[in-house]
Amino acid sequence: MNQSATPSRQPVRAATAAFIGTMIEWYDFYIYATAAALVFGELYFPSHDPFLSTMASFGTFAVGFFARPFGGLVFGHFGDKIGRKKALMTTLMMMGAATVCIGLLPDYASVGVLAPVLLVLLRVVQGIAVGGEWGGAVLMAGEHAPQGRRTFFASFAQLGSPAGLILSLVAFRAVTSMDHAAFLSWGWRLPFLMSAVLLIVGIVIRLGVNESPEFAQLKRAQQTATLPIADVMRSARGLVLFAIGANTIGIASVYFTNTFMIAYTTQYVGITKSMILDCLFAVAIIQFFAQPLAAWAAERIGSARFLKCAALAAMISPYPMFLLVTQGQPVAIVAGIALAIACAASFYSVIAGFVSGVFPARIRYSAISLSYQVCGAIAGGLTPLVGTWLAHRYAGQWWALAVFYTCLAAVSFACIGALDARRQKQAAMDEAAEAVGAAN
């Protein structure tokens, strides 16, 4: 069946492909995050001080985030110039290959300093791949969407994040139930090696999706940008800066409530690894169902208004979260983290469609990728490190961590307000121009 024969199916197919593809990419990214919290410190950065090993391990985790803006620039360029689909196929294969190689990597005891060096290099490849993935997946879903449905359809790319998290937690929960020696020896490698199977599934699904209709129209009209990032810097610098800030809580919350929370609860609250993974699994399921509901609600009350409400709720959420988590009981832990995640995940679900609608199609891949990935490098990469430092500095006191989380949400709230004001001003100018044209 040729592609043009089934145009009516393409919006659903594109949304499904965006979901499956980002699920695989985020699965790969999250299993690294989980391994960084559980085993990489011991296997690749051995030290007599667990704090130093954990910080070194989270340092390699942060390296992937700092590689993400580069991936966003490279694949944003190709996505705006030669097509969204080709860029996405490349990012998926890069991520899968790097993840499988991590699963085969010898540890420090076997090859010495070469082990952490190779781990960092593979983490850089992961970062470049996921840096190019997000923007393309959001656009393939959003640009295929029916009129007026961009927010909801683009949210399917965001849904890949909790789905990938669920898969990663299931994979690590299975192997952490093994004998500890076996887990450290080879068990932790299995989630990474499973990525080879997921990679094949993702490639097959993405082959069935047409190129974005908006990009195809630009290409037919020969209106694609020659150097997209230069156009972004020339015409949309202010929008990019606000978009970077707007993404903050959507990105940082995931690594605060998952990656950092694993280390925090096991080291400072006395919770076992298996218990916190079980709790995070339950929370991830709640997040998975909350996100599409949030996108549906945002379409009805307006994306900007919804995002402001979600950011305000996120500012308040860390205080009850820590009160519940520090009780050390599974039900309380799930309730506390779920409360914070429900607020941040609702924001995360809607922000992609909102931000992508701010930029013109000819530079959209580059602009949203740069915005999201620079924010990811700062807010995502540094959040576990800052959280670990605060927990060590204020041992036994969670208030500093809660204030840190509130500040992250406040940045998003302020920047959403600024973007909304800019968007309303532009809409008013466009209406005035149309009125003048009609009068003439």
Coordinates of N, CA and C in Angstrom, one line a residue, residues 29-258:
F29 N 17.5 6.0 27.7 CA 18.1 7.1 28.6 C 17.8 6.8 30.1
Y30 N 16.6 6.3 30.4 CA 16.3 6.1 31.8 C 17.0 4.9 32.4
I31 N 17.3 3.9 31.6 CA 18.0 2.7 32.2 C 19.5 3.2 32.6
Y32 N 20.0 4.1 31.8 CA 21.3 4.7 32.2 C 21.1 5.5 33.5
A33 N 20.1 6.2 33.6 CA 19.9 7.0 34.8 C 19.7 6.1 36.0
T34 N 19.0 5.0 35.9 CA 18.8 4.0 37.0 C 20.1 3.4 37.3
A35 N 20.8 2.9 36.3 CA 22.1 2.3 36.6 C 23.1 3.3 37.2
A36 N 23.0 4.6 36.8 CA 23.9 5.6 37.5 C 23.6 5.7 39.0
A37 N 22.3 5.5 39.3 CA 22.0 5.6 40.7 C 22.3 4.3 41.5
L38 N 22.3 3.2 40.8 CA 22.4 1.9 41.5 C 23.8 1.2 41.4
V39 N 24.4 1.3 40.2 CA 25.6 0.4 40.1 C 26.8 1.1 39.5
F40 N 26.6 2.2 38.6 CA 27.8 2.7 37.9 C 28.8 3.3 38.9
G41 N 28.4 3.9 40.0 CA 29.3 4.4 40.9 C 30.3 3.4 41.4
E42 N 29.7 2.2 41.8 CA 30.5 1.1 42.3 C 31.4 0.4 41.3
L43 N 30.9 0.3 40.0 CA 31.6 -0.5 39.0 C 32.5 0.3 38.2
Y44 N 32.2 1.6 38.0 CA 33.1 2.4 37.1 C 33.8 3.5 37.8
F45 N 33.4 3.9 39.0 CA 34.0 4.9 39.7 C 34.2 4.5 41.2
P46 N 34.9 3.4 41.4 CA 35.1 2.9 42.8 C 35.8 3.9 43.7
S47 N 35.3 4.0 44.9 CA 35.9 5.0 45.9 C 35.5 4.5 47.3
H48 N 36.3 4.9 48.3 CA 36.0 4.5 49.7 C 34.8 5.3 50.2
D49 N 34.5 6.4 49.5 CA 33.4 7.3 49.9 C 32.2 7.1 49.0
P50 N 31.1 6.5 49.4 CA 29.9 6.4 48.5 C 29.4 7.7 47.9
F51 N 29.5 8.8 48.7 CA 29.1 10.1 48.2 C 29.9 10.5 46.9
L52 N 31.2 10.3 46.9 CA 32.0 10.6 45.8 C 31.7 9.8 44.6
S53 N 31.5 8.5 44.8 CA 31.2 7.6 43.7 C 29.9 7.9 43.1
T54 N 28.9 8.3 43.9 CA 27.6 8.7 43.4 C 27.7 10.0 42.6
M55 N 28.4 10.9 43.1 CA 28.6 12.2 42.4 C 29.3 12.0 41.1
A56 N 30.3 11.1 41.0 CA 31.0 10.8 39.8 C 30.0 10.1 38.8
S57 N 29.2 9.2 39.3 CA 28.3 8.5 38.5 C 27.2 9.5 37.9
F58 N 26.7 10.3 38.7 CA 25.7 11.3 38.2 C 26.4 12.4 37.3
G59 N 27.7 12.5 37.5 CA 28.5 13.4 36.6 C 28.4 12.8 35.1
T60 N 28.6 11.5 35.0 CA 28.5 10.9 33.6 C 27.0 11.0 33.1
F61 N 26.1 11.0 34.0 CA 24.7 11.1 33.7 C 24.5 12.5 33.1
A62 N 25.1 13.5 33.7 CA 25.0 14.9 33.3 C 25.6 15.1 31.9
V63 N 26.7 14.4 31.6 CA 27.4 14.5 30.4 C 26.4 14.3 29.2
G64 N 25.5 13.3 29.3 CA 24.6 13.1 28.3 C 23.7 14.3 28.0
F65 N 23.4 15.0 29.1 CA 22.5 16.2 28.9 C 23.3 17.3 28.2
F66 N 24.6 17.5 28.5 CA 25.3 18.5 27.9 C 25.6 18.2 26.4
A67 N 25.5 16.9 26.0 CA 25.6 16.6 24.6 C 24.3 16.8 23.9
R68 N 23.2 16.9 24.6 CA 21.9 17.0 24.0 C 21.7 18.3 23.1
P69 N 22.2 19.5 23.5 CA 22.0 20.6 22.7 C 22.8 20.5 21.3
F70 N 23.9 19.8 21.3 CA 24.6 19.5 20.1 C 23.8 18.6 19.2
G71 N 23.1 17.6 19.8 CA 22.3 16.8 19.0 C 21.1 17.5 18.4
G72 N 20.5 18.4 19.3 CA 19.4 19.3 18.8 C 19.8 20.2 17.7
L73 N 21.0 20.7 17.7 CA 21.5 21.6 16.6 C 21.7 20.8 15.3
V74 N 22.4 19.7 15.5 CA 22.7 18.9 14.3 C 21.5 18.3 13.6
F75 N 20.6 17.7 14.4 CA 19.4 17.0 13.8 C 18.3 18.1 13.6
G76 N 18.3 19.2 14.3 CA 17.4 20.3 14.0 C 17.7 20.8 12.6
H77 N 19.0 21.0 12.3 CA 19.4 21.5 11.0 C 18.9 20.5 9.9
F78 N 19.2 19.2 10.0 CA 18.8 18.3 9.0 C 17.3 18.1 8.9
G79 N 16.7 18.2 10.1 CA 15.2 18.1 10.1 C 14.5 19.2 9.4
D80 N 15.1 20.4 9.6 CA 14.5 21.6 8.9 C 14.9 21.7 7.4
K81 N 16.0 21.0 7.1 CA 16.5 21.1 5.7 C 16.2 19.9 4.8
I82 N 16.3 18.7 5.3 CA 16.1 17.5 4.4 C 14.9 16.7 4.9
G83 N 14.4 16.9 6.1 CA 13.2 16.2 6.5 C 13.2 15.7 7.9
R84 N 12.0 15.7 8.5 CA 11.9 15.2 9.9 C 12.1 13.7 10.0
K85 N 11.6 12.9 9.0 CA 11.6 11.5 9.1 C 13.0 10.9 9.1
K86 N 13.9 11.4 8.1 CA 15.2 11.0 8.0 C 16.0 11.2 9.3
A87 N 15.8 12.4 9.9 CA 16.5 12.7 11.1 C 16.1 11.8 12.2
L88 N 14.9 11.4 12.3 CA 14.4 10.6 13.4 C 14.9 9.1 13.2
M89 N 15.0 8.6 12.0 CA 15.5 7.3 11.8 C 17.0 7.2 12.3
T90 N 17.7 8.3 12.0 CA 19.1 8.3 12.4 C 19.3 8.3 13.9
T91 N 18.5 9.2 14.6 CA 18.6 9.3 16.1 C 18.3 8.0 16.7
L92 N 17.3 7.3 16.2 CA 16.8 6.0 16.8 C 17.9 5.0 16.7
M93 N 18.6 4.9 15.6 CA 19.6 3.9 15.4 C 20.9 4.2 16.3
M94 N 21.2 5.5 16.4 CA 22.3 5.9 17.2 C 22.1 5.5 18.7
M95 N 20.9 5.8 19.2 CA 20.6 5.6 20.6 C 20.7 4.1 20.8
G96 N 20.0 3.3 20.0 CA 20.0 1.8 20.2 C 21.4 1.2 20.2
A97 N 22.3 1.6 19.3 CA 23.6 1.1 19.2 C 24.4 1.5 20.4
A98 N 24.3 2.7 20.9 CA 25.1 3.2 22.1 C 24.6 2.4 23.3
T99 N 23.3 2.2 23.4 CA 22.8 1.5 24.6 C 23.3 0.1 24.7
V100 N 23.2 -0.6 23.6 CA 23.7 -2.0 23.5 C 25.2 -2.1 23.9
C101 N 26.0 -1.1 23.4 CA 27.4 -1.1 23.7 C 27.7 -0.9 25.2
I102 N 26.9 -0.1 25.8 CA 27.0 0.1 27.3 C 26.8 -1.2 28.0
G103 N 25.8 -2.0 27.5 CA 25.5 -3.3 28.1 C 26.7 -4.3 27.9
L104 N 27.6 -4.1 27.0 CA 28.7 -5.0 26.7 C 30.0 -4.4 27.3
L105 N 30.0 -3.2 27.9 CA 31.2 -2.5 28.4 C 31.8 -3.2 29.6
P106 N 33.1 -3.5 29.5 CA 33.8 -4.0 30.7 C 33.9 -2.9 31.8
D107 N 34.0 -3.4 33.1 CA 34.0 -2.4 34.2 C 35.5 -2.0 34.6
Y108 N 35.6 -1.1 35.6 CA 36.9 -0.6 36.0 C 37.8 -1.7 36.5
A109 N 37.3 -2.7 37.1 CA 38.1 -3.8 37.6 C 38.8 -4.6 36.5
S110 N 38.1 -4.6 35.3 CA 38.6 -5.3 34.2 C 39.6 -4.6 33.3
V111 N 39.4 -3.3 33.0 CA 40.2 -2.6 32.1 C 40.7 -1.2 32.6
G112 N 40.4 -1.0 33.9 CA 40.9 0.3 34.5 C 40.2 1.5 34.0
V113 N 41.0 2.6 33.8 CA 40.4 3.9 33.5 C 39.7 3.9 32.2
L114 N 40.1 3.0 31.3 CA 39.4 2.9 30.0 C 37.9 2.7 30.1
A115 N 37.5 2.0 31.2 CA 36.1 1.7 31.3 C 35.2 3.0 31.5
P116 N 35.6 3.9 32.5 CA 34.8 5.1 32.6 C 34.9 6.0 31.4
V117 N 36.1 6.0 30.7 CA 36.2 6.8 29.5 C 35.3 6.4 28.4
L118 N 35.2 5.1 28.2 CA 34.2 4.6 27.2 C 32.8 4.8 27.6
L119 N 32.5 4.7 28.9 CA 31.2 4.9 29.4 C 30.8 6.4 29.1
V120 N 31.7 7.3 29.3 CA 31.4 8.7 29.0 C 31.1 8.9 27.5
L121 N 32.0 8.3 26.7 CA 31.8 8.5 25.2 C 30.5 8.0 24.7
L122 N 30.1 6.8 25.2 CA 28.8 6.2 24.8 C 27.6 7.1 25.4
R123 N 27.8 7.7 26.6 CA 26.8 8.5 27.1 C 26.7 9.8 26.2
V124 N 27.8 10.3 25.7 CA 27.7 11.4 24.8 C 26.9 11.1 23.5
V125 N 27.1 9.9 23.0 CA 26.3 9.4 21.8 C 24.8 9.4 22.2
Q126 N 24.5 8.8 23.3 CA 23.1 8.8 23.8 C 22.6 10.2 23.9
G127 N 23.3 11.1 24.4 CA 22.9 12.5 24.5 C 22.6 13.2 23.2
I128 N 23.5 12.9 22.2 CA 23.3 13.5 20.9 C 22.0 12.9 20.2
A129 N 21.8 11.6 20.4 CA 20.7 11.0 19.8 C 19.4 11.5 20.4
V130 N 19.3 11.5 21.7 CA 18.0 12.0 22.3 C 17.8 13.5 22.1
G131 N 18.9 14.2 21.9 CA 18.9 15.6 21.6 C 18.2 15.9 20.3
G132 N 18.4 15.0 19.3 CA 17.8 15.2 18.0 C 16.4 14.5 17.9
E133 N 16.1 13.6 18.8 CA 14.9 12.8 18.8 C 13.7 13.6 19.1
W134 N 13.7 14.3 20.3 CA 12.5 15.0 20.8 C 11.8 15.9 19.9
G135 N 12.6 16.8 19.3 CA 12.0 17.8 18.4 C 11.3 17.2 17.2
G136 N 12.0 16.2 16.6 CA 11.4 15.6 15.5 C 10.1 14.8 15.8
A137 N 10.1 14.1 16.9 CA 9.0 13.3 17.3 C 7.8 14.2 17.6
V138 N 8.0 15.3 18.3 CA 6.9 16.3 18.6 C 6.4 16.9 17.3
L139 N 7.3 17.2 16.3 CA 6.8 17.8 15.1 C 6.1 16.8 14.2
M140 N 6.6 15.6 14.1 CA 5.9 14.6 13.3 C 4.5 14.3 13.8
A141 N 4.3 14.3 15.1 CA 3.0 14.1 15.6 C 2.1 15.4 15.5
G142 N 2.7 16.5 15.8 CA 2.0 17.8 15.8 C 1.6 18.3 14.4
E143 N 2.6 18.1 13.5 CA 2.4 18.6 12.1 C 1.5 17.7 11.3
H144 N 1.3 16.5 11.7 CA 0.3 15.6 11.1 C -1.1 15.8 11.7
A145 N -1.2 16.5 12.8 CA -2.4 16.6 13.6 C -3.5 17.3 12.8
P146 N -4.8 16.9 13.0 CA -5.9 17.6 12.4 C -5.9 19.0 12.9
Q147 N -6.6 19.9 12.2 CA -6.7 21.3 12.6 C -7.2 21.5 14.0
G148 N -6.4 22.3 14.8 CA -6.8 22.6 16.2 C -6.5 21.5 17.2
R149 N -5.8 20.4 16.8 CA -5.5 19.3 17.7 C -4.0 19.1 17.9
R150 N -3.2 20.2 17.6 CA -1.7 20.0 17.8 C -1.3 19.7 19.2
T151 N -1.9 20.3 20.2 CA -1.5 20.1 21.6 C -1.7 18.6 22.0
F152 N -2.9 18.1 21.6 CA -3.2 16.7 22.0 C -2.3 15.7 21.2
F153 N -2.1 15.9 19.9 CA -1.3 14.9 19.2 C 0.2 15.0 19.5
A154 N 0.7 16.2 19.7 CA 2.1 16.4 20.1 C 2.3 15.8 21.5
S155 N 1.3 15.7 22.3 CA 1.5 15.1 23.6 C 1.9 13.6 23.6
F156 N 1.6 12.9 22.4 CA 2.0 11.5 22.3 C 3.5 11.3 22.3
A157 N 4.2 12.3 21.8 CA 5.7 12.3 21.9 C 6.1 12.4 23.3
Q158 N 5.4 13.2 24.1 CA 5.7 13.3 25.5 C 5.3 12.1 26.3
L159 N 4.3 11.3 25.8 CA 3.9 10.1 26.5 C 4.9 9.0 26.5
G160 N 5.9 9.2 25.5 CA 6.9 8.2 25.5 C 7.8 8.2 26.7
S161 N 7.9 9.4 27.4 CA 8.7 9.5 28.6 C 8.3 8.6 29.7
P162 N 7.0 8.7 30.2 CA 6.6 7.8 31.2 C 6.6 6.3 30.8
A163 N 6.2 6.1 29.5 CA 6.2 4.7 29.0 C 7.7 4.1 29.1
G164 N 8.6 4.9 28.6 CA 10.0 4.5 28.7 C 10.5 4.3 30.1
L165 N 10.0 5.1 31.0 CA 10.3 5.0 32.5 C 9.7 3.7 33.0
I166 N 8.5 3.4 32.7 CA 7.9 2.2 33.1 C 8.7 0.9 32.7
L167 N 9.0 0.9 31.4 CA 9.8 -0.2 30.9 C 11.2 -0.3 31.6
S168 N 11.8 0.8 31.8 CA 13.1 0.8 32.5 C 13.0 0.3 33.9
L169 N 12.0 0.7 34.6 CA 11.8 0.3 36.0 C 11.4 -1.2 36.0
V170 N 10.6 -1.7 35.1 CA 10.3 -3.1 35.1 C 11.6 -3.9 34.8
A171 N 12.4 -3.4 33.9 CA 13.6 -4.1 33.5 C 14.6 -4.2 34.7
F172 N 14.7 -3.1 35.4 CA 15.7 -3.0 36.6 C 15.1 -3.7 37.8
R173 N 13.8 -3.6 37.9 CA 13.2 -4.3 39.1 C 13.4 -5.8 39.0
A174 N 13.3 -6.3 37.7 CA 13.5 -7.8 37.5 C 14.9 -8.2 37.9
V175 N 15.9 -7.4 37.4 CA 17.3 -7.8 37.7 C 17.8 -7.5 39.1
T176 N 17.2 -6.5 39.8 CA 17.6 -6.2 41.1 C 17.1 -7.3 42.1
S177 N 16.2 -8.1 41.7 CA 15.7 -9.2 42.5 C 16.7 -10.4 42.5
M178 N 17.7 -10.3 41.6 CA 18.7 -11.3 41.6 C 19.7 -11.3 42.8
D179 N 20.5 -12.3 42.9 CA 21.6 -12.3 43.9 C 22.5 -11.1 43.6
H180 N 22.9 -10.4 44.6 CA 23.6 -9.1 44.5 C 24.9 -9.3 43.6
A181 N 25.6 -10.3 43.9 CA 26.9 -10.6 43.1 C 26.6 -10.8 41.6
A182 N 25.5 -11.5 41.3 CA 25.1 -11.7 39.9 C 24.6 -10.5 39.3
F183 N 23.9 -9.6 40.1 CA 23.4 -8.4 39.5 C 24.6 -7.5 39.1
L184 N 25.6 -7.4 40.0 CA 26.7 -6.5 39.7 C 27.6 -7.1 38.6
S185 N 27.6 -8.4 38.5 CA 28.5 -9.0 37.5 C 27.9 -8.9 36.1
W186 N 26.6 -9.3 35.9 CA 26.0 -9.3 34.6 C 24.5 -8.9 34.5
G187 N 23.9 -9.0 35.7 CA 22.4 -8.8 35.6 C 22.0 -7.4 35.2
W188 N 22.8 -6.3 35.6 CA 22.5 -5.0 35.2 C 22.6 -4.7 33.8
R189 N 23.3 -5.6 33.1 CA 23.5 -5.4 31.6 C 22.3 -5.8 30.8
L190 N 21.5 -6.6 31.3 CA 20.3 -7.2 30.5 C 19.4 -6.1 30.0
P191 N 19.0 -5.1 30.9 CA 18.1 -4.0 30.3 C 18.8 -3.3 29.2
F192 N 20.1 -3.1 29.2 CA 20.8 -2.4 28.1 C 20.7 -3.3 26.8
L193 N 21.0 -4.6 26.9 CA 21.0 -5.5 25.8 C 19.6 -5.6 25.2
M194 N 18.6 -5.5 26.0 CA 17.2 -5.6 25.5 C 16.9 -4.5 24.5
S195 N 17.6 -3.5 24.5 CA 17.4 -2.3 23.6 C 17.5 -2.7 22.2
A196 N 18.3 -3.8 21.9 CA 18.4 -4.2 20.5 C 17.1 -4.7 19.9
V197 N 16.3 -5.3 20.7 CA 14.9 -5.8 20.2 C 14.0 -4.6 20.0
L198 N 14.0 -3.6 21.0 CA 13.2 -2.5 20.9 C 13.6 -1.6 19.7
L199 N 14.9 -1.6 19.3 CA 15.4 -0.8 18.2 C 14.7 -1.3 16.9
I200 N 14.7 -2.6 16.7 CA 14.1 -3.2 15.5 C 12.6 -2.8 15.4
V201 N 11.9 -2.9 16.5 CA 10.5 -2.6 16.5 C 10.3 -1.1 16.2
G202 N 11.1 -0.2 16.7 CA 10.9 1.2 16.4 C 11.2 1.5 15.0
I203 N 12.2 0.9 14.4 CA 12.5 1.2 13.0 C 11.4 0.8 12.1
V204 N 10.8 -0.4 12.3 CA 9.7 -0.9 11.5 C 8.5 0.0 11.6
I205 N 8.2 0.5 12.8 CA 7.0 1.4 12.9 C 7.3 2.7 12.2
R206 N 8.4 3.3 12.4 CA 8.7 4.6 11.8 C 8.8 4.6 10.2
L207 N 9.1 3.4 9.7 CA 9.1 3.3 8.2 C 7.8 3.5 7.6
G208 N 6.7 3.3 8.4 CA 5.3 3.4 7.9 C 4.7 4.8 8.0
V209 N 5.5 5.8 8.4 CA 5.0 7.1 8.6 C 5.5 8.0 7.4
N210 N 4.6 8.8 6.8 CA 5.0 9.8 5.8 C 5.8 10.9 6.4
E211 N 6.4 11.7 5.6 CA 7.1 12.9 6.0 C 6.0 13.9 6.5
S212 N 6.4 14.8 7.4 CA 5.5 15.8 7.9 C 4.9 16.6 6.7
P213 N 3.5 16.8 6.7 CA 2.9 17.5 5.6 C 3.3 19.0 5.6
E214 N 3.6 19.6 6.7 CA 4.0 21.0 6.7 C 5.4 21.1 6.1
F215 N 6.3 20.2 6.5 CA 7.7 20.2 5.9 C 7.6 19.9 4.4
A216 N 6.8 19.0 4.0 CA 6.6 18.6 2.6 C 6.1 19.8 1.8
Q217 N 5.2 20.6 2.3 CA 4.7 21.8 1.6 C 5.8 22.8 1.5
L218 N 6.6 23.0 2.5 CA 7.7 23.9 2.5 C 8.8 23.5 1.4
K219 N 9.0 22.2 1.3 CA 10.0 21.7 0.4 C 9.5 21.9 -1.1
R220 N 8.2 21.6 -1.3 CA 7.6 21.8 -2.6 C 7.7 23.3 -3.1
A221 N 7.5 24.1 -2.1 CA 7.5 25.6 -2.4 C 9.0 26.1 -2.4
Q222 N 9.9 25.3 -2.1 CA 11.4 25.6 -2.0 C 11.6 26.8 -1.0
Q223 N 10.9 26.6 0.2 CA 11.0 27.6 1.2 C 11.7 27.1 2.5
T224 N 12.4 26.0 2.4 CA 13.1 25.4 3.5 C 14.3 26.4 3.8
A225 N 14.7 26.4 5.1 CA 15.8 27.3 5.5 C 17.2 26.7 5.0
T226 N 18.0 27.6 4.5 CA 19.4 27.2 4.1 C 20.2 26.8 5.4
L227 N 20.2 27.7 6.4 CA 20.9 27.5 7.6 C 19.9 27.8 8.7
P228 N 19.1 26.8 9.1 CA 18.0 27.1 10.1 C 18.5 27.7 11.4
I229 N 19.6 27.2 12.0 CA 19.9 27.8 13.3 C 20.3 29.2 13.2
A230 N 20.9 29.7 12.0 CA 21.2 31.1 11.9 C 19.9 31.9 11.8
D231 N 18.9 31.4 11.2 CA 17.6 32.1 11.1 C 17.0 32.1 12.5
V232 N 17.2 31.1 13.3 CA 16.6 31.1 14.7 C 17.3 32.2 15.5
M233 N 18.6 32.2 15.4 CA 19.4 33.2 16.2 C 19.1 34.7 15.7
R234 N 18.8 34.8 14.5 CA 18.5 36.1 13.9 C 17.1 36.6 14.3
S235 N 16.1 35.7 14.2 CA 14.7 36.2 14.3 C 14.0 35.7 15.5
A236 N 14.6 34.8 16.3 CA 13.8 34.2 17.4 C 14.6 34.0 18.7
R237 N 15.6 34.8 18.9 CA 16.5 34.6 20.1 C 15.7 34.7 21.4
G238 N 14.9 35.8 21.4 CA 14.1 36.0 22.7 C 13.1 34.9 22.9
L239 N 12.5 34.4 21.9 CA 11.5 33.3 22.1 C 12.2 32.0 22.5
V240 N 13.4 31.8 22.0 CA 14.2 30.6 22.4 C 14.6 30.7 23.9
L241 N 15.0 31.9 24.3 CA 15.4 32.0 25.8 C 14.2 31.8 26.7
F242 N 13.0 32.3 26.3 CA 11.8 32.0 27.1 C 11.4 30.6 27.1
A243 N 11.6 30.0 25.9 CA 11.2 28.6 25.7 C 12.1 27.7 26.6
I244 N 13.4 28.0 26.6 CA 14.3 27.3 27.5 C 13.8 27.3 28.9
G245 N 13.5 28.5 29.4 CA 13.0 28.6 30.8 C 11.7 27.9 31.0
A246 N 10.8 28.0 30.0 CA 9.5 27.4 30.1 C 9.5 25.9 30.3
N247 N 10.5 25.2 29.7 CA 10.6 23.8 29.8 C 11.2 23.3 31.2
T248 N 11.6 24.2 32.0 CA 12.4 23.8 33.2 C 11.8 22.7 34.1
I249 N 10.6 23.0 34.6 CA 10.0 22.0 35.5 C 9.6 20.7 34.9
G250 N 9.2 20.8 33.6 CA 8.8 19.6 32.9 C 10.0 18.6 32.7
I251 N 11.2 19.2 32.6 CA 12.4 18.3 32.4 C 13.0 18.0 33.8
A252 N 13.2 19.0 34.6 CA 13.9 18.8 35.9 C 13.1 17.8 36.8
S253 N 11.8 17.9 36.8 CA 11.0 17.1 37.7 C 11.2 15.6 37.6
V254 N 11.4 15.2 36.3 CA 11.5 13.8 36.1 C 12.8 13.3 36.8
Y255 N 13.9 14.0 36.6 CA 15.2 13.6 37.2 C 15.3 13.9 38.7
F256 N 14.4 14.8 39.2 CA 14.4 15.0 40.6 C 13.6 13.8 41.3
T257 N 12.4 13.5 40.8 CA 11.5 12.6 41.4 C 11.9 11.1 41.1
N258 N 12.7 10.9 40.1 CA 13.1 9.5 39.7 C 14.6 9.3 40.0

